[in-house]
Coordinates of C-alpha atoms and ligand atoms in Angstrom, one line a residue:
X1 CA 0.0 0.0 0.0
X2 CA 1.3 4.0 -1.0
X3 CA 2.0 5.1 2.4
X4 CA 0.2 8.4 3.7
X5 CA 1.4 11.5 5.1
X6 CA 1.8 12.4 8.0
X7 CA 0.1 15.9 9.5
X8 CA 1.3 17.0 13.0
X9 CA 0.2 20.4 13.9
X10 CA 0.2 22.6 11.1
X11 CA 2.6 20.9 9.0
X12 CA 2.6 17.8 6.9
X13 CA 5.3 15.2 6.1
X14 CA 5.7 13.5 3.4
X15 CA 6.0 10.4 4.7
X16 CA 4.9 8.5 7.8
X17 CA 8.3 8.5 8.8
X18 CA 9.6 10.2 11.6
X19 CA 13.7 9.8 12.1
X20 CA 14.3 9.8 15.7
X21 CA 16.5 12.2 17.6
X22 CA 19.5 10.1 19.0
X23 CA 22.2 11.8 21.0
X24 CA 24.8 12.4 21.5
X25 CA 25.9 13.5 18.3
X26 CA 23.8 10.5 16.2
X27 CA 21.3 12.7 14.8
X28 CA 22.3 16.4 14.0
X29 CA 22.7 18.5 10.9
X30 CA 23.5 15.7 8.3
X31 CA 21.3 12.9 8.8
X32 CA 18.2 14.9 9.7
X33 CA 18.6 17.2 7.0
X34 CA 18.4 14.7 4.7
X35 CA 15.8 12.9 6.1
X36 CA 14.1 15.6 5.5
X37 CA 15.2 16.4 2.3
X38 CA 14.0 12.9 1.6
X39 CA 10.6 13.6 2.6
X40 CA 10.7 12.2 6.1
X41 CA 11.0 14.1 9.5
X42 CA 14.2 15.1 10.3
X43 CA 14.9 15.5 14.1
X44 CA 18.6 17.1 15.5
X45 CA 19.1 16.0 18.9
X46 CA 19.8 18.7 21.3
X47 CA 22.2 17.0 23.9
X48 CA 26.2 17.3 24.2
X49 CA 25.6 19.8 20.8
X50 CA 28.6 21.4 22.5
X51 CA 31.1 17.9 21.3
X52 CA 29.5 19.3 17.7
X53 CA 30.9 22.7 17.8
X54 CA 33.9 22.8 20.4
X55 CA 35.1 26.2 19.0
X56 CA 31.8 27.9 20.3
X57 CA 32.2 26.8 23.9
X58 CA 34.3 26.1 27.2
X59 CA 36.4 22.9 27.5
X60 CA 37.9 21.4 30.3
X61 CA 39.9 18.2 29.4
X62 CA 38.3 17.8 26.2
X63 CA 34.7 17.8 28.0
X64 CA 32.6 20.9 27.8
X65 CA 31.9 22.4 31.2
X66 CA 28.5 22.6 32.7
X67 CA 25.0 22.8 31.1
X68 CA 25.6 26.4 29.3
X69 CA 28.6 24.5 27.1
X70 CA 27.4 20.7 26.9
X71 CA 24.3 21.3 25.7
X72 CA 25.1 24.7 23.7
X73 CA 22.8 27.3 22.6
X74 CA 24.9 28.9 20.1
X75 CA 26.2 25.0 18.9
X76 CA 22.7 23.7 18.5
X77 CA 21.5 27.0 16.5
X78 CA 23.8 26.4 14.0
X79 CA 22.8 22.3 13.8
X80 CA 19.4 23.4 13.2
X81 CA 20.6 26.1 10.6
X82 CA 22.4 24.1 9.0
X83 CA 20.0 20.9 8.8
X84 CA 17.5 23.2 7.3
X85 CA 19.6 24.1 4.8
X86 CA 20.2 20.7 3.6
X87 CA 16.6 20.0 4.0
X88 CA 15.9 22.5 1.7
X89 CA 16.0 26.1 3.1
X90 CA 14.0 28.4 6.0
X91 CA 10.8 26.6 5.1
X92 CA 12.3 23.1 5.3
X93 CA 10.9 21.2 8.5
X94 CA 12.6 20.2 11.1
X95 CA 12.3 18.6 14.5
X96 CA 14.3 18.8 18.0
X97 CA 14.3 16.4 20.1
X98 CA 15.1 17.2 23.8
X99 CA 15.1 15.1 27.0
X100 CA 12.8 16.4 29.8
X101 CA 15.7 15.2 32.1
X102 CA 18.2 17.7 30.6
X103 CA 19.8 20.7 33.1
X104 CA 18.1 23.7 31.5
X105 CA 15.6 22.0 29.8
X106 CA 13.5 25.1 29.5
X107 CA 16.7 27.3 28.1
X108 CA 16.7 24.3 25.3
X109 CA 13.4 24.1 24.1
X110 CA 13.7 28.3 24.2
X111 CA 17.3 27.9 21.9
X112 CA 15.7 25.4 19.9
X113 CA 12.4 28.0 19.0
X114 CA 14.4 30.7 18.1
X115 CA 16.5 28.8 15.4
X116 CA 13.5 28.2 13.5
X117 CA 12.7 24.4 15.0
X118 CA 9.3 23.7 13.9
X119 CA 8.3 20.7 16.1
X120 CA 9.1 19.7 19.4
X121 CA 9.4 16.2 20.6
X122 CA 10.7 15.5 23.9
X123 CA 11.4 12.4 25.8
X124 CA 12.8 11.3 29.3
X125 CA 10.2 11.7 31.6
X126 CA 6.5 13.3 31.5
X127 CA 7.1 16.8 30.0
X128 CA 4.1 18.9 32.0
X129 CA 5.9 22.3 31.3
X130 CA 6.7 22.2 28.0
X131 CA 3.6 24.8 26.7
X132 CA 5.3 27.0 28.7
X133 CA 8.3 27.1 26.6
X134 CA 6.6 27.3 23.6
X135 CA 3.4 28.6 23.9
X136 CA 4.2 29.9 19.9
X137 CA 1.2 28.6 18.1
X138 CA 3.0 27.3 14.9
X139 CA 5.1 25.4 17.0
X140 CA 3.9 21.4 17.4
X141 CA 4.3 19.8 20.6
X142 CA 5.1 16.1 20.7
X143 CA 5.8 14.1 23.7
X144 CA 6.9 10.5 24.0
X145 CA 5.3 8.3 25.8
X146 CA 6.0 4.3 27.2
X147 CA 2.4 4.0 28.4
X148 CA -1.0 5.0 28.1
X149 CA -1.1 6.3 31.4
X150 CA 1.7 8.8 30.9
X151 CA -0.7 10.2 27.9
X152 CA -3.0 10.9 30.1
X153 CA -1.4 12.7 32.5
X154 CA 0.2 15.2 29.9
X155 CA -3.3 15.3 28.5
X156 CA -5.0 16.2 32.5
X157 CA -2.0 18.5 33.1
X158 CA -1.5 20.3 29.7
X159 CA -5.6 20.8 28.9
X160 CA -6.1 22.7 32.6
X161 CA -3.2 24.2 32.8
X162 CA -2.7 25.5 29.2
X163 CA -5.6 24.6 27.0
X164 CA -3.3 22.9 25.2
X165 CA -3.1 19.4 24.0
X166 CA -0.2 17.6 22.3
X167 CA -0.3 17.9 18.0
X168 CA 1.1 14.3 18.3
X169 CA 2.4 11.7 20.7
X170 CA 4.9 9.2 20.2
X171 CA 4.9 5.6 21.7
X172 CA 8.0 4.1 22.6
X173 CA 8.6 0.4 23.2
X174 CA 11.4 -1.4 24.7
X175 CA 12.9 -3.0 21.5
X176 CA 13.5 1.0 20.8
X177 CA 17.7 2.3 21.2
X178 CA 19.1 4.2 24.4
X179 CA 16.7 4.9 27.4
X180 CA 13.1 3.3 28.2
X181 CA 10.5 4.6 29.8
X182 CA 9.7 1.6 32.3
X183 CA 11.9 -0.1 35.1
X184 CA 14.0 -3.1 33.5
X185 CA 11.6 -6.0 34.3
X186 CA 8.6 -4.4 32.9
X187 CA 10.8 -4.1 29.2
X188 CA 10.1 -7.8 29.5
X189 CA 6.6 -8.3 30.2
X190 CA 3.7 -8.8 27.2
X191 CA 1.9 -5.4 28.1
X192 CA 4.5 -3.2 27.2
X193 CA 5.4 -4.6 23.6
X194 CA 5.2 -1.9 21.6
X195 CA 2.4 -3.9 19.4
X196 CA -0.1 -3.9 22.5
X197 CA 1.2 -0.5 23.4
X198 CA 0.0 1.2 20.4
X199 CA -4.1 0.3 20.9
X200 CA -4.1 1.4 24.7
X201 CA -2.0 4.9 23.4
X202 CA -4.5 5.0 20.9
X203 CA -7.9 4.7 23.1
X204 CA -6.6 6.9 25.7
X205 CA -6.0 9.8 22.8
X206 CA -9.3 8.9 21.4
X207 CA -10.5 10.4 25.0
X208 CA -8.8 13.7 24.1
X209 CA -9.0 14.6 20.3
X210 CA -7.4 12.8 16.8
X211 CA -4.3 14.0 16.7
X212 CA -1.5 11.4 15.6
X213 CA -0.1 8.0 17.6
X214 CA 3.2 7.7 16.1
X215 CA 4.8 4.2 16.8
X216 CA 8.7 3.7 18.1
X217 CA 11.0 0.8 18.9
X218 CA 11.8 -2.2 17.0
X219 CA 10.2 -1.2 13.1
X220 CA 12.4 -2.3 10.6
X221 CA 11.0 -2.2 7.1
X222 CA 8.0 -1.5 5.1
X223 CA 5.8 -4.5 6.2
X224 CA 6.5 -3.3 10.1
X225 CA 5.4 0.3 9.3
X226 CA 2.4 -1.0 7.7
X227 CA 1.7 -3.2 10.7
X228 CA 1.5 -0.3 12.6
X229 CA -0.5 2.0 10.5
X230 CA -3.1 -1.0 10.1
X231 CA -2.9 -0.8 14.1
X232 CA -4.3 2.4 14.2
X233 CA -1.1 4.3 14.6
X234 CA -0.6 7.1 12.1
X235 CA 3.1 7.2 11.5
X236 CA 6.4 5.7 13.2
X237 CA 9.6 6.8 14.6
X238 CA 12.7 4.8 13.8
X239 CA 16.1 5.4 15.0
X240 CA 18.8 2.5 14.6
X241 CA 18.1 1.9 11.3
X242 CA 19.2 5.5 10.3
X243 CA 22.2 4.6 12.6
X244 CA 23.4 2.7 9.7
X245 CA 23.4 5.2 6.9
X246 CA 26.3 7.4 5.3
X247 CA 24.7 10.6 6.4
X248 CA 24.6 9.9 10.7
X249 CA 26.3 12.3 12.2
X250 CA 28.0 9.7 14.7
X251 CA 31.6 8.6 14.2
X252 CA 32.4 5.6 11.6
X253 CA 33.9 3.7 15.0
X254 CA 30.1 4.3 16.1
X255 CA 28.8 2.4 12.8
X256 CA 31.7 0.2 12.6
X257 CA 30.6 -0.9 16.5
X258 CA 26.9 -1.6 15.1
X259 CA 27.9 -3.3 11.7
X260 CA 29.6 -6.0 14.1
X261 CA 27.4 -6.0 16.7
X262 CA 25.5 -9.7 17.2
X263 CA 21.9 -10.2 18.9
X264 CA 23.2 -11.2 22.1
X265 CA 25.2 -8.0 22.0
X266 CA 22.6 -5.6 22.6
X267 CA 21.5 -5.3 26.3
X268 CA 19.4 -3.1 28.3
X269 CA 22.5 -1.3 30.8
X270 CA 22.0 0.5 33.8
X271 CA 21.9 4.0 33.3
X272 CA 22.6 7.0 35.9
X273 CA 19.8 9.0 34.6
X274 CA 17.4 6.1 36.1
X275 CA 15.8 4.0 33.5
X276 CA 17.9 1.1 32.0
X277 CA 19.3 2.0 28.4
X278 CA 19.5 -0.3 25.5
X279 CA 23.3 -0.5 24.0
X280 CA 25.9 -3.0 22.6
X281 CA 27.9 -4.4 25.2
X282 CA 31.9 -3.3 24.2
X283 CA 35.1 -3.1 26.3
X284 CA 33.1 -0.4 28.1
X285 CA 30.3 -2.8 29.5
X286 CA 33.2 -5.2 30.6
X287 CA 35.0 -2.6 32.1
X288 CA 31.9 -1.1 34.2
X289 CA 31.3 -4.8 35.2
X290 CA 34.6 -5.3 36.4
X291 CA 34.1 -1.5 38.2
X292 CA 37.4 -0.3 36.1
X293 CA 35.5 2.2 33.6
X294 CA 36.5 5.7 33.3
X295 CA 36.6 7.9 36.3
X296 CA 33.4 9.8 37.3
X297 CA 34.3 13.3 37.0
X298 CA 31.0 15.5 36.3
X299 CA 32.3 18.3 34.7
X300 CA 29.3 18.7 32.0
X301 CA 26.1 18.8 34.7
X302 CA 24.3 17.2 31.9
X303 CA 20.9 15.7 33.3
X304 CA 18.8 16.3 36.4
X305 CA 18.6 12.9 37.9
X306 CA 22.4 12.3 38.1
X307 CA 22.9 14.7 40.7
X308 CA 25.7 16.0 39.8
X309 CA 27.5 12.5 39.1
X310 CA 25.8 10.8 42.0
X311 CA 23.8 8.7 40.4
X312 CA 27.0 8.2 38.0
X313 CA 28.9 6.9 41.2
X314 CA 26.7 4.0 41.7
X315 CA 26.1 2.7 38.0
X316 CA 29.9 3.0 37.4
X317 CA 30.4 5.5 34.6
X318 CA 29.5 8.8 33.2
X319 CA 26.6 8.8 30.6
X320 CA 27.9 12.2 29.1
X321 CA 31.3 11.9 29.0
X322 CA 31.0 7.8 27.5
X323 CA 28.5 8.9 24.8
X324 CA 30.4 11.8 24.1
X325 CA 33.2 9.4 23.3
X326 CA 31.3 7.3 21.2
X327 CA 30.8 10.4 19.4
X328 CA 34.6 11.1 19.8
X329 CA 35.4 7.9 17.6
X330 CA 36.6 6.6 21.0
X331 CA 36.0 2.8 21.1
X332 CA 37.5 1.5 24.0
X333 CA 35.8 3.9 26.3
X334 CA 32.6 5.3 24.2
X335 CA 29.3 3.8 24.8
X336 CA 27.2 2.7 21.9
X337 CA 22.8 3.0 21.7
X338 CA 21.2 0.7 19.3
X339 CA 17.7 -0.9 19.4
X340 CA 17.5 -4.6 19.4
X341 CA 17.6 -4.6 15.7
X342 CA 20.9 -3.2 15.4
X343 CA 22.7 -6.5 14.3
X344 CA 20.8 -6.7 11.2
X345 CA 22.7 -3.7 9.9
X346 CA 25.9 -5.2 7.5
X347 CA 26.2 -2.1 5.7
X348 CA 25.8 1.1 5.2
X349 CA 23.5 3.2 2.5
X350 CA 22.6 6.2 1.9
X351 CA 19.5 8.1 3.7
X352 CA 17.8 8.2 0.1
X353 CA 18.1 4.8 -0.7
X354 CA 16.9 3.7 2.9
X355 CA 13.9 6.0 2.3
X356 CA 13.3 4.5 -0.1
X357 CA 13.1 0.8 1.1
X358 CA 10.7 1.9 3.4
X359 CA 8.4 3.7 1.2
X360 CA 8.5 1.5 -1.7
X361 CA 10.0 -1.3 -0.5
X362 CA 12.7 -1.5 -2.5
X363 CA 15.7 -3.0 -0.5
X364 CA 18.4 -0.6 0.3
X365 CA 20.9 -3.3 0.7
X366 CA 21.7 -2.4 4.1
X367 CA 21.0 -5.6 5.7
X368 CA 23.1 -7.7 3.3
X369 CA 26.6 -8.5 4.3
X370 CA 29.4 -6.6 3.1
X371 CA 31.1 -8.3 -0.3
Ligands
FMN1 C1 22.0 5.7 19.2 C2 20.7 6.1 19.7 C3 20.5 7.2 20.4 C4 19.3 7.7 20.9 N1 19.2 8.8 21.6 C5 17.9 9.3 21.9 C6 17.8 10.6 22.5 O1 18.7 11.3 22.7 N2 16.5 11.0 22.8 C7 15.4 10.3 22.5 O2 14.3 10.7 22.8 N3 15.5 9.0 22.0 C8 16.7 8.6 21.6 N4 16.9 7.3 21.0 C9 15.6 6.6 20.6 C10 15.3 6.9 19.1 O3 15.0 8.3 18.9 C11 14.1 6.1 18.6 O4 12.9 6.4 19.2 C12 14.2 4.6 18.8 O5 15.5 4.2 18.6 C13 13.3 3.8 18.0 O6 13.6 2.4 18.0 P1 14.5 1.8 16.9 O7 15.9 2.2 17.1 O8 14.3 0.3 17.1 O9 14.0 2.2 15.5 C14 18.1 6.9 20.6 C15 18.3 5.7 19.8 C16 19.5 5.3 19.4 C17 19.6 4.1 18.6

């Protein structure tokens, strides 16, 4: 079947395809650009943007210092510049996806606004303030959700508070890359599979209007997104297969990490922003095992719930400084997101071509072994 396209708020996308933000440094000017450009949504994460653009900030042993610098105003203005241009120009849309857990979260979204991001989508805990931010009525607001409860309370909170509801909501299951929503046993149990996810998200949004359930975590190809639509769902969000294209912003150590990854590889990890985190187990993973990972410094302040490298203590490392280094090309000490499907990538293609497998289902090539 042609698939449809997708409206949130005011604008409409091509295709039901939403590329998810992935930080730190997965998804910034170059691979949402051209998603975009493609005729998906693009979305440039807005963590560690400061690792992106270390001229514009403060650096102390290669980290940058504090909120202000990791997660940069002046740094992610320019991504989002820039990402529009390859999209297309000013009127190109583009997403930002921010974690409610951030330091400064509110500074962000404000950043974000004023270089031209057109739609919102946060993650990382229920985001009850965000209308706040960006009360700007062209703006769309899109929150991600693990459970149909969590709708609900953005719903409740966001309706009396600002008379505002969100223009879409994404739900996330636990096949999806980096952090979940839900304690570690639950990413086990039937209820929160992202296929019996989707019809509870959906009934609880039938209580509050029709605006669009977008489905995360685990889609892979053409057949998948047409599960979903069939489902009720009106678009998806997918990130690790974009992992595996020429365009991603992250570091060819990053890609070469997934391309050799096997399914036993990729493991939900403790995380010291709460919720468990799903990853490729490296030297890293051994190394936090054996309690001889890289020293927790906290220079960077990065998220809320650490406290201040607290939180860091106790799961062994530090999640800005190792993601940073996977950035960094750093491969010994970087740590490495992927959903569970990251060992099918073999190879990488370009953001067109991968596009294109999903629309048309013509295969990109991506998941056949390298000659
Ligand atoms: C490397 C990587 C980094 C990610 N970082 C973020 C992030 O910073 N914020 C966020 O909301 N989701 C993040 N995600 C989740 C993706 O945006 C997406 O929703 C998810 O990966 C979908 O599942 P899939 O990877 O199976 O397609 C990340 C995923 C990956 C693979």
């Amino acid at each position: 079947m042609p698939l449809p396209p997708l409206r949130i708020g005011r604008y409409e996308i091509k295709y039901p395809i939403i590329q998810g933000g992935m930080g730190v440094g997965v998804s910034w000017e170059n691979l949402a650009g051209n998603v975009s450009k493609e005729g998906g949504l693009g979305v440039v994460s807005s963590v560690g943007t400061g690792y992106r653009h270390p001229n514009y900030v403060k650096l102390k042993d290669g980290r940058p210092i504090g909120s202000k610098y990791i997660h940069s105003k002046e740094a992610l203005q320019r991504i989002i510049r820039d990402a529009k241009e390859i999209a297309g120009g000013e009127n190109a849309v583009i997403g930002v996806n921010i974690l409610y857990a951030i330091t400064d979260f509110g500074r962000v979204v404000r950043d974000s606004v004023e270089a031209g991001a057109n739609i919102i989508i946060v993650g990382a805990g229920l985001p009850l303030t965000l209308p706040k931010y960006a009360p700007e009525e062209h703006l769309a607001l899109v929150p991600i959700v693990s459970s149909a409860r969590a709708l609900r309370v953005i719903c409740k909170h966001w309706k009396k508070k600002y008379n505002r509801l969100p223009d879409a909501v994404v739900v996330e299951g636990p096949k999806s890359g980096g952090h979940q929503g839900i304690p570690y046993e639950d990413c086990f149990k039937p209820e929160f599979q992202l296929e019996n996810l989707v019809p509870e998200v959906i009934k609880e949004r039938d209580k509050w209007g029709d605006f669009p359930v977008i489905a995360a975590g685990g889609i892979w190809d053409k057949k998948d997104i047409e599960f979903y639509l069939n489902l009720g769902a009106a678009g998806v969000q997918m990130g690790t297969r974009f992992v595996g294209t020429y365009e991603c912003d992250a570091s060819d150590e990053f890609k070469k990490v997934i391309i050799n990854a096997k399914k036993e590889d990729i493991i939900l990890l403790k995380s010291p922003v709460g919720y468990p985190a799903r990853g490729i187990v490296t030297q890293l993973i051994k190394d936090i095992e054996e309690g001889k990972a890289p020293e927790v410094k906290c220079v960077s302040n990065c998220v809320v719930p650490c406290n201040h490298g607290e939180e860091a203590k106790k799961v062994g490392f530090c999640i800005a400084d190792r993601l940073g280094d996977a950035y960094l090309g750093r491969r010994e000490t970087g740590l490495f997101f992927s959903g569970s499907n990251g060992y099918r990538i073999k190879r990488l293609v370009h953001v067109k071509d991968l596009m294109r497998e999903l629309v048309e289902g013509i295969p990109s090539g991506q998941d056949l072994p390298q000659e």
